[in-house]
XYZ file of C-alpha atoms in Angstrom:
436
model
C 8.227 1.346 -27.169
C 11.471 4.045 -25.775
C 13.677 1.213 -24.286
C 15.795 3.762 -22.997
C 12.493 5.144 -20.309
C 11.679 1.729 -20.130
C 14.872 0.719 -18.709
C 14.487 3.917 -16.384
C 10.612 2.926 -15.353
C 11.827 -0.829 -14.360
C 15.031 0.793 -12.725
C 12.570 2.523 -10.414
C 10.176 0.397 -10.094
C 11.529 -2.566 -9.669
C 13.513 -1.395 -5.747
C 9.636 0.377 -5.216
C 8.633 -3.536 -5.854
C 11.225 -5.188 -3.760
C 10.084 -2.527 -0.649
C 6.944 -3.718 -0.730
C 7.372 -7.078 -1.172
C 10.452 -6.695 2.353
C 7.368 -5.241 3.925
C 5.046 -7.693 4.059
C 8.143 -10.464 5.179
C 8.001 -7.850 7.742
C 4.223 -8.570 8.538
C 4.550 -12.750 7.488
C 7.327 -12.672 10.359
C 5.014 -10.441 13.461
C 2.391 -13.083 12.209
C 4.553 -15.432 12.232
C 5.880 -14.996 16.080
C 2.431 -13.572 17.757
C 0.737 -17.033 16.311
C 2.913 -18.992 18.646
C 1.216 -17.126 21.761
C -2.398 -18.459 20.058
C -5.514 -17.845 18.503
C -6.973 -15.008 21.155
C -3.150 -13.253 20.451
C -2.894 -13.840 17.138
C -7.172 -12.498 16.838
C -6.345 -9.225 18.746
C -3.322 -8.582 16.841
C -5.116 -8.479 13.905
C -7.880 -6.369 14.758
C -5.979 -3.686 16.006
C -3.323 -3.426 12.927
C -6.644 -2.994 11.087
C -7.617 -0.598 12.790
C -3.545 0.602 12.790
C -3.764 -0.210 8.491
C -6.680 2.474 8.831
C -5.026 5.400 9.739
C -1.402 4.236 8.209
C -2.691 4.231 4.458
C -4.940 7.605 4.953
C -1.860 9.656 6.596
C 0.937 7.925 3.944
C -1.886 8.959 0.455
C -1.894 12.703 2.506
C 1.653 12.579 2.103
C 2.186 11.533 -1.072
C 0.549 14.932 -2.525
C 4.582 15.431 -1.901
C 5.480 12.840 -4.579
C 4.908 14.864 -8.291
C 5.617 18.949 -6.412
C 9.152 17.460 -5.275
C 9.624 14.596 -8.671
C 9.443 18.283 -10.597
C 11.586 20.542 -8.316
C 14.510 18.109 -8.797
C 14.546 17.880 -12.251
C 14.332 21.372 -12.156
C 17.121 22.338 -10.328
C 14.615 25.082 -8.254
C 16.368 24.109 -5.100
C 14.645 27.215 -3.467
C 11.853 25.002 -4.026
C 12.967 21.697 -2.922
C 13.824 23.785 0.498
C 10.905 24.915 1.006
C 8.777 21.223 -0.246
C 11.060 19.650 2.865
C 9.959 22.357 5.286
C 6.147 21.651 3.905
C 6.820 18.007 4.029
C 7.836 18.168 7.551
C 4.682 20.562 8.520
C 2.520 17.522 7.050
C 4.126 14.736 8.998
C 3.720 16.531 11.822
C 0.076 18.198 11.139
C -0.914 13.912 10.557
C 1.058 12.120 13.592
C -0.244 14.061 16.276
C -3.794 13.504 16.142
C -3.608 10.136 14.345
C -1.251 9.110 17.145
C -3.609 10.574 19.662
C -6.351 8.709 18.017
C -4.759 5.039 17.837
C -3.792 5.862 21.406
C -7.598 5.327 22.242
C -8.050 2.298 19.930
C -9.305 -0.010 22.899
C -12.186 2.288 23.545
C -12.774 2.644 19.584
C -13.111 -1.518 19.808
C -15.249 -1.538 22.617
C -17.843 0.524 21.152
C -18.137 -1.700 18.012
C -19.268 -4.156 20.278
C -14.937 -6.410 20.482
C -14.942 -9.170 22.684
C -13.161 -7.599 25.787
C -10.912 -10.119 26.379
C -9.568 -8.755 22.627
C -10.012 -5.718 23.058
C -7.166 -5.751 26.754
C -5.290 -8.679 24.617
C -4.431 -6.203 22.095
C -3.853 -3.159 23.895
C -0.379 -3.089 24.641
C 0.231 -3.879 20.612
C -1.670 -1.134 18.921
C -0.434 1.670 22.461
C 3.106 0.481 21.015
C 2.186 0.971 17.664
C 0.195 4.628 17.766
C 4.386 5.917 19.052
C 5.191 3.946 15.825
C 3.186 5.427 13.786
C 5.229 8.745 14.783
C 8.649 7.349 13.103
C 6.924 5.667 10.766
C 4.366 8.322 8.957
C 8.134 10.604 8.829
C 9.980 7.422 7.011
C 7.070 8.076 4.330
C 7.543 11.612 3.677
C 11.785 10.522 3.558
C 10.070 7.568 0.673
C 8.300 10.038 -0.902
C 10.954 12.122 -1.642
C 14.112 9.691 -2.125
C 11.769 8.465 -4.933
C 10.978 11.247 -6.099
C 14.700 12.344 -6.755
C 15.051 8.286 -8.295
C 16.574 6.867 -5.376
C 14.688 4.436 -4.420
C 17.759 1.997 -4.430
C 18.986 2.852 -0.872
C 15.269 2.300 1.493
C 15.530 -0.662 -0.130
C 19.446 -2.199 1.460
C 17.788 -0.669 4.396
C 14.626 -2.428 4.764
C 16.283 -5.020 3.806
C 18.262 -5.035 7.091
C 14.985 -3.997 9.054
C 13.736 -7.682 8.406
C 16.130 -9.654 10.475
C 16.594 -6.942 12.594
C 12.043 -6.937 13.023
C 12.130 -10.398 13.954
C 15.404 -10.362 16.494
C 13.527 -7.529 18.503
C 10.187 -9.213 18.261
C 12.320 -12.029 20.128
C 13.971 -10.356 22.696
C 9.940 -8.667 24.008
C 7.875 -10.703 22.243
C 9.472 -13.912 24.504
C 11.641 -11.629 27.266
C 15.939 -13.242 26.357
C 18.657 -11.951 27.598
C 17.314 -10.902 30.501
C 14.357 -8.484 29.315
C 11.177 -8.813 30.763
C 8.418 -10.421 28.622
C 6.014 -8.784 26.885
C 3.855 -11.234 24.771
C 2.313 -9.345 22.004
C 2.859 -6.183 22.890
C 6.742 -6.972 22.486
C 5.769 -6.907 18.581
C 4.390 -3.446 19.041
C 7.565 -2.869 20.932
C 9.402 -3.894 17.968
C 8.270 -2.166 15.513
C 9.030 0.950 16.793
C 12.465 0.350 17.677
C 12.700 -0.591 13.924
C 10.917 2.312 12.904
C 13.091 5.381 14.837
C 16.105 2.722 13.597
C 14.744 2.961 9.936
C 13.885 6.669 9.966
C 17.340 7.208 11.561
C 19.623 5.163 8.309
C 16.949 6.873 6.034
C 17.722 10.247 7.147
C 21.465 9.919 7.443
C 21.184 8.524 3.697
C 19.107 11.493 2.052
C 21.768 13.903 2.882
C 24.407 11.944 1.646
C 22.504 12.095 -1.532
C 22.398 15.545 -1.050
C 18.830 15.757 -0.212
C 18.944 18.066 3.029
C 18.440 21.889 3.637
C 15.569 23.631 4.560
C 13.617 27.390 4.297
C 10.236 28.724 5.434
C 7.783 27.337 3.455
C 4.996 29.183 1.736
C 1.412 27.632 3.607
C 0.522 27.153 -0.060
C 3.043 24.901 -0.196
C 1.424 22.781 2.404
C -2.204 23.475 1.067
C -1.053 22.032 -2.442
C 0.317 18.852 -0.765
C -2.839 18.140 1.029
C -4.877 19.262 -2.394
C -2.769 16.562 -4.252
C -2.421 13.930 -1.665
C -6.038 13.935 0.182
C -7.241 12.294 -2.876
C -4.632 10.070 -3.046
C -5.755 8.810 0.460
C -9.701 8.825 -0.353
C -8.513 6.768 -3.080
C -6.519 4.182 -0.649
C -8.388 3.839 1.759
C -11.434 2.812 -1.160
C -9.039 0.441 -2.633
C -7.866 -1.232 1.095
C -11.330 -1.054 2.928
C -12.801 -3.156 -0.403
C -10.059 -6.112 0.598
C -10.882 -5.531 4.998
C -14.639 -6.172 4.456
C -14.112 -8.636 1.897
C -11.912 -11.142 4.353
C -14.810 -10.342 7.201
C -17.231 -11.261 5.037
C -16.167 -13.974 3.444
C -14.893 -15.402 6.437
C -18.793 -15.358 7.500
C -19.688 -17.278 4.708
C -18.510 -20.614 5.200
C -15.113 -22.269 6.345
C -14.649 -23.475 2.807
C -15.549 -19.828 2.041
C -13.076 -18.590 4.379
C -9.832 -20.618 3.219
C -10.362 -19.806 -0.577
C -10.367 -16.208 -0.201
C -7.661 -16.633 2.432
C -5.486 -17.760 -0.756
C -6.202 -15.317 -3.379
C -5.763 -12.254 -0.522
C -2.148 -13.707 0.089
C -1.441 -13.758 -4.139
C -3.086 -10.076 -4.557
C -0.807 -8.726 -2.196
C 2.044 -10.218 -4.375
C 0.527 -9.025 -6.773
C -0.159 -5.385 -5.423
C 3.926 -4.982 -5.026
C 4.108 -4.712 -8.901
C 1.101 -2.259 -9.310
C 3.025 -0.213 -6.538
C 5.931 -0.484 -8.304
C 5.081 0.684 -11.835
C 2.460 3.173 -10.117
C 4.415 5.017 -7.884
C 7.886 4.603 -10.860
C 4.957 6.132 -14.256
C 4.403 9.017 -11.194
C 7.565 9.686 -10.897
C 8.777 10.015 -14.129
C 6.705 11.915 -16.111
C 6.044 14.702 -12.950
C 9.883 14.972 -13.839
C 9.758 15.880 -17.670
C 7.721 18.902 -19.254
C 3.959 18.000 -20.056
C 4.242 19.805 -24.063
C 7.623 17.742 -24.635
C 7.603 14.765 -26.659
C 9.658 13.044 -23.525
C 5.951 13.192 -21.752
C 4.258 11.131 -24.829
C 7.300 8.921 -24.325
C 6.933 8.211 -20.340
C 3.047 7.838 -20.448
C 3.510 5.271 -23.547
C 6.568 3.460 -22.442
C 4.370 3.120 -18.932
C 0.792 2.212 -19.855
C 3.270 -0.992 -22.609
C 4.851 -2.309 -19.235
C 1.475 -1.714 -17.849
C -0.260 -4.212 -20.579
C 3.290 -6.498 -20.535
C 2.742 -6.516 -16.644
C -0.900 -7.487 -16.559
C -0.461 -10.095 -19.474
C 2.127 -11.501 -17.189
C 0.576 -11.733 -13.745
C -2.692 -13.745 -15.582
C -0.953 -15.949 -16.907
C 1.349 -17.114 -13.942
C -1.936 -17.459 -11.682
C -3.661 -19.236 -14.153
C -0.448 -21.860 -14.545
C 0.435 -21.571 -10.672
C -3.646 -21.584 -9.762
C -3.378 -25.450 -9.269
C -0.759 -26.367 -7.686
C -0.842 -23.592 -5.328
C -4.456 -24.317 -4.184
C -3.255 -27.623 -3.737
C -0.251 -26.867 -1.658
C -1.419 -23.972 0.377
C -5.364 -25.550 1.347
C -3.651 -29.969 1.560
C -5.144 -30.188 4.756
C -8.875 -28.417 3.901
C -11.609 -30.506 1.943
C -11.118 -31.444 -2.119
C -14.245 -28.646 -2.672
C -11.949 -25.624 -0.488
C -9.316 -26.328 -3.282
C -11.662 -26.586 -6.541
C -12.964 -22.988 -4.778
C -9.641 -21.636 -4.299
C -8.705 -22.352 -8.602
C -11.667 -20.213 -9.144
C -11.049 -18.116 -7.189
C -7.838 -17.507 -8.301
C -8.952 -17.564 -11.646
C -11.358 -14.235 -10.874
C -8.039 -12.675 -9.331
C -5.867 -13.831 -12.548
C -8.128 -11.453 -14.590
C -8.117 -8.357 -12.215
C -4.282 -9.079 -12.665
C -4.642 -8.957 -16.173
C -6.254 -4.701 -16.440
C -4.878 -4.267 -12.793
C -1.248 -2.614 -13.622
C -2.107 -0.456 -16.740
C -4.662 1.121 -14.723
C -2.384 1.582 -11.659
C -0.263 3.072 -14.398
C -2.868 5.468 -15.413
C -3.065 6.669 -12.383
C 0.006 6.716 -11.652
C 0.430 9.605 -15.022
C -2.355 10.912 -14.099
C -1.355 11.755 -10.352
C 2.227 13.192 -11.844
C -0.657 15.894 -13.620
C -1.914 16.548 -10.000
C -5.108 14.213 -11.252
C -5.901 13.138 -7.763
C -9.358 13.804 -7.542
C -10.594 11.500 -10.369
C -8.474 9.069 -9.641
C -10.035 9.246 -6.476
C -13.567 9.085 -7.996
C -12.654 6.143 -10.064
C -11.784 3.761 -7.276
C -14.506 4.625 -4.767
C -16.593 4.239 -7.970
C -14.699 0.739 -9.145
C -14.576 -0.979 -5.357
C -18.428 0.347 -3.633
C -20.893 1.474 -6.322
C -19.866 -1.430 -8.607
C -17.630 -4.213 -6.592
C -19.621 -3.543 -3.219
C -23.128 -4.464 -4.565
C -22.093 -7.358 -6.924
C -20.334 -8.588 -3.770
C -24.084 -8.895 -2.262
C -25.621 -9.850 -5.457
C -23.550 -13.079 -6.250
C -23.301 -14.017 -2.885
C -26.953 -13.251 -1.526
C -28.811 -13.752 -4.648
C -26.966 -16.576 -6.368
C -24.973 -17.794 -3.464
C -21.055 -18.736 -5.138
C -19.487 -17.423 -2.110
C -16.158 -17.122 -2.558
C -15.896 -16.665 -6.129
C -18.554 -14.152 -6.315
C -16.543 -11.928 -4.229
C -13.670 -12.361 -6.786
C -16.033 -11.671 -10.071
C -17.331 -9.152 -8.194
C -13.483 -7.948 -7.024
C -12.077 -8.353 -10.049
C -14.934 -6.234 -12.244
C -14.478 -3.133 -10.308
C -11.066 -3.078 -10.984
C -11.763 -3.240 -14.397
C -14.128 -0.279 -14.521
C -11.630 1.439 -12.734
C -8.471 0.603 -14.695
C -11.102 1.373 -17.122
C -12.084 5.235 -16.103
C -7.892 5.246 -15.427
C -7.253 5.003 -18.728
C -9.985 6.848 -20.560
C -8.928 10.283 -18.150
C -5.524 9.295 -19.394
C -6.312 9.745 -22.666
C -8.729 12.095 -22.168
C -6.130 14.740 -20.650
C -4.630 17.684 -21.982
C -1.043 17.610 -23.401
C -0.391 20.375 -20.532
C -1.765 18.650 -17.747
C -4.041 21.514 -16.708
C -6.579 19.207 -14.831
C -8.586 18.928 -12.811
């Protein structure tokens, strides 16, 4: 392992991991404050949030296609290319934001057509429409975050997002409870708060990108926009494949039994924390490799170092989860039955196996994306999550009656398959990275 390169990757990955953790904290804040309005309000926001998340991850994945292009142009000092890519990124933002905002505005109609209870739809209408508007600045934030990551300035994003967490809680209090003479909006206030925080975050990031010298635009070629989508759409589909299996598993676990639902809820929270490390390593590996000549010795140093870090992170996460499985399950399910605690411990053990292999797969996926190899990664994600994990979930729970344990063994198997395919693809990648 190259120590200098390892330090560079970790310096880039650490704030990105912190950023993902802070975003989780903001989500937890919204959930806790919404719960005070009752179970129906909490359920309404949960349903609306899941619908929003599908479109958000789809759009952010597409925007992710800008990352390797921008990193390579910045490393080469190609100011003209950077200026065109800034314009192309803005065009991608507009192309995505306008139709998705319109679709999200119609969410109550879609949920009604899906048979969601009328009371839940009505309770969440104000919230989801505020979130539809929130998507517009948040996708612009996504473009700026992609640019700042590509020029290796993620610390700026972390500092701004850290400030956004207490601000989000304060705005929630103002609008949800009608403090300081404002109208009491209930759960709709959480959406209004998110919109304001999104706008302020966009303003702060815009200012910081200018301070970093990352400003100026030129007319973009049609090919620049097409290339962003060519790289980004497979990233979006791969992300949806992964998010979709977890959303589906959560709904399915709730239909099995209270014990299975409780055990699954513990594991899904721990998996979310583990994902932040995947995210940090994947983005850092992609950025570092995109910035070097694919034919140089440095390219091999980046690849080897990133993969070794992936193995180290995987082993660490696995050992930590095995060590904390019993105390965490007992603490989080202290009001549940001993059976639920036992199932939760077993489920965390299955999660630990997934975490052992997952970071290496994420690192390999990031390195492949740096070389614009995104369609194979998309296919591997679909195979791991929907060709392997989804059928195994059905077999393990219906045929063998394994409940939540079966769900997590199945998802761990899917993760291992996906990671293995990504690592094999990286090993077989031509030296010039010309890819798909």
